[in-house]
Coordinates of C-alpha atoms in Angstrom, one line a residue:
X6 CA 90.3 5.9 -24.4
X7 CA 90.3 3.5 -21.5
X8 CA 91.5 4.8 -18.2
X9 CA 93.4 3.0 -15.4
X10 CA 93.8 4.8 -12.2
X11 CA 96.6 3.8 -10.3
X12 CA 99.4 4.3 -7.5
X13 CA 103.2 3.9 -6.6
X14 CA 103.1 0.2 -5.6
X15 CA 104.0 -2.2 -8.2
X16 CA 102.1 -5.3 -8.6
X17 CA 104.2 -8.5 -8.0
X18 CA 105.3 -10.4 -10.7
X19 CA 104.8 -7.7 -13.0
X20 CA 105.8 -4.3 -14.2
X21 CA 102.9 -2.6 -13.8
X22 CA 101.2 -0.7 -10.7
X23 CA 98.9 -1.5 -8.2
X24 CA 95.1 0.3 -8.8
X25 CA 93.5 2.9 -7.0
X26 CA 91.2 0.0 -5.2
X27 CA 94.3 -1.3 -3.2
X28 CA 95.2 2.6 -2.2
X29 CA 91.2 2.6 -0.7
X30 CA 92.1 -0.4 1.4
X31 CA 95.3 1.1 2.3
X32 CA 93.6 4.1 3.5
X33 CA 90.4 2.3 5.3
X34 CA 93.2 0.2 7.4
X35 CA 94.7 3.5 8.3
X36 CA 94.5 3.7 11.8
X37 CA 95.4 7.6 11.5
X38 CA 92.6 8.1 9.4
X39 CA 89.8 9.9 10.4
X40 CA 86.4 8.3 10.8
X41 CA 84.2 10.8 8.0
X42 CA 86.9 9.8 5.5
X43 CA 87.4 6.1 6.1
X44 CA 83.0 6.2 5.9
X45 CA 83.3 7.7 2.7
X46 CA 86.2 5.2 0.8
X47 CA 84.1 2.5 2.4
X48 CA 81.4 3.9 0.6
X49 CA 82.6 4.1 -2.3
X50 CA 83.8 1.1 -2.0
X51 CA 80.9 -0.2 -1.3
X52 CA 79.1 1.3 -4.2
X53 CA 82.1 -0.6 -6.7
X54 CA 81.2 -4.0 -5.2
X55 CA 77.8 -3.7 -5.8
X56 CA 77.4 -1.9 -9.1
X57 CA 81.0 -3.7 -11.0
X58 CA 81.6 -7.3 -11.4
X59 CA 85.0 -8.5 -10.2
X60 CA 86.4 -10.2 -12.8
X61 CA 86.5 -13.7 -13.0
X62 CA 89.8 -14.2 -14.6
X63 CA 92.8 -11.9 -15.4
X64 CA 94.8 -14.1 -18.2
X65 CA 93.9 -15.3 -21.2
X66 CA 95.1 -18.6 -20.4
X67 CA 93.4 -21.3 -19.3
X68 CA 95.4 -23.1 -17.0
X69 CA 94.9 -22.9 -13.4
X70 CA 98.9 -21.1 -13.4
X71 CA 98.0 -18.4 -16.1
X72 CA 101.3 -19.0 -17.3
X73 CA 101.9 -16.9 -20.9
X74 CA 103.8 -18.6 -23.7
X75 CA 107.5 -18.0 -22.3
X76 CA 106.5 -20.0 -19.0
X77 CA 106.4 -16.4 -17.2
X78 CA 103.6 -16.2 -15.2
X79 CA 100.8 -13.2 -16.8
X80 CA 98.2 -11.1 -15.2
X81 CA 95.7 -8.8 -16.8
X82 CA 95.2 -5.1 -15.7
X83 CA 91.9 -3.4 -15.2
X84 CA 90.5 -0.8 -17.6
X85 CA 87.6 1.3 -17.3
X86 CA 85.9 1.4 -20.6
X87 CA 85.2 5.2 -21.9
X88 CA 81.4 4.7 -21.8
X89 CA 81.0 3.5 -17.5
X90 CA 80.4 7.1 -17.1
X91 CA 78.6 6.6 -13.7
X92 CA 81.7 4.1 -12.7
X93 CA 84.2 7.2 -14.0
X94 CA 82.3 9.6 -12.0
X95 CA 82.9 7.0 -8.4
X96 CA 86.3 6.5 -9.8
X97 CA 87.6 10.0 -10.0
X98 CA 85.4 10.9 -6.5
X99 CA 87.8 8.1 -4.7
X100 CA 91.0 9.6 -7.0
X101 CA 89.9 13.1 -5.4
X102 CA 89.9 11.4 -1.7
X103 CA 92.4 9.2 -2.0
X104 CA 94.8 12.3 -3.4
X105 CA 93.7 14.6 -0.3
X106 CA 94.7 12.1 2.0
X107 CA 98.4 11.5 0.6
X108 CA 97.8 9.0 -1.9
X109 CA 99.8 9.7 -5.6
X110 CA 96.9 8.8 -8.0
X111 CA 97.7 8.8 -11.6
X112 CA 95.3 8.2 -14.2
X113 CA 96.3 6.1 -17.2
X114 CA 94.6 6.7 -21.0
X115 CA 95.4 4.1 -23.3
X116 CA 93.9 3.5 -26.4
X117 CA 95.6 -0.4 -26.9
X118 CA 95.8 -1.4 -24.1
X119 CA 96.5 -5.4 -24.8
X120 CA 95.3 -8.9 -24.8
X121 CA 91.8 -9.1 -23.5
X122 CA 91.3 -12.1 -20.8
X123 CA 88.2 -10.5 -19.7
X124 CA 85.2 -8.0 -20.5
X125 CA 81.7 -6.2 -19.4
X126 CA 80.1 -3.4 -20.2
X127 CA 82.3 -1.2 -17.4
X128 CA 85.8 -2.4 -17.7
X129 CA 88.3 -4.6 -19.7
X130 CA 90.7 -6.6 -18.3
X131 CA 94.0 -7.4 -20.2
X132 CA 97.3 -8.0 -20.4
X133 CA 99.7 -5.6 -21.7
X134 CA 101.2 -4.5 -24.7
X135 CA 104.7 -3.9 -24.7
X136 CA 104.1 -0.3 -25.2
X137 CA 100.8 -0.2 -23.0
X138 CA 101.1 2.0 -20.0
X139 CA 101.2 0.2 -17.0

């Protein structure tokens, strides 16, 4: 199964919702934060930009305006492959901070979970089936 972890904020120009990375920004930016917890999602944070690749694409188009077949415009959502067991182990440490500082984390487990535009040995990127969880 691959695993999405997510929050209440839709993405724009799509149905499905924003990852738990954006909620870590969120919460660093919180001025009502306090300073042991914004260390920590920096951290982590930290520890995702060094040790996962950001993904150089999120369509599988080619054109410039990753625009799908019906002219709409497409965007791939991030997986976590079952076997980034170190990455799943960050990943559920910032679900676990992120959640005790008012954050709604849900995790997503999808088997199909669409067209790939993008892959590494950590995560998949792609766009959705119609039935995909998003």
């Amino acid at each position: 199964m691959y695993l999405r972890f997510v929050y209440a904020k839709p993405v724009d120009g799509m149905g499905g919702r924003e990852g738990f990375f954006q909620a870590a920004g969120e919460l660093i930016r919180d001025p009502l934060a306090d300073a042991a917890t914004v260390e920590r999602a920096q951290e982590l944070r930290a520890w995702f930009n060094d040790n996962l690749e950001g993904p150089d694409r999120f369509s599988r188009g080619t054109s410039k305006a990753n625009r799908g077949f019906d002219g709409k415009e497409t965007k791939g959502l991030s997986w976590f492959k079952p076997t980034a067991k170190e990455h799943l182990s960050k990943a559920f440490e910032l679900m676990t901070l992120l959640i005790e500082n008012g954050f709604a984390i849900e995790i997503l487990k999808e088997k199909r979970i669409g067209y790939v535009g993008y892959e590494d040995d950590y995560q998949v990127v792609a766009e959705p089936f119609a039935d995909t969880k998003t």
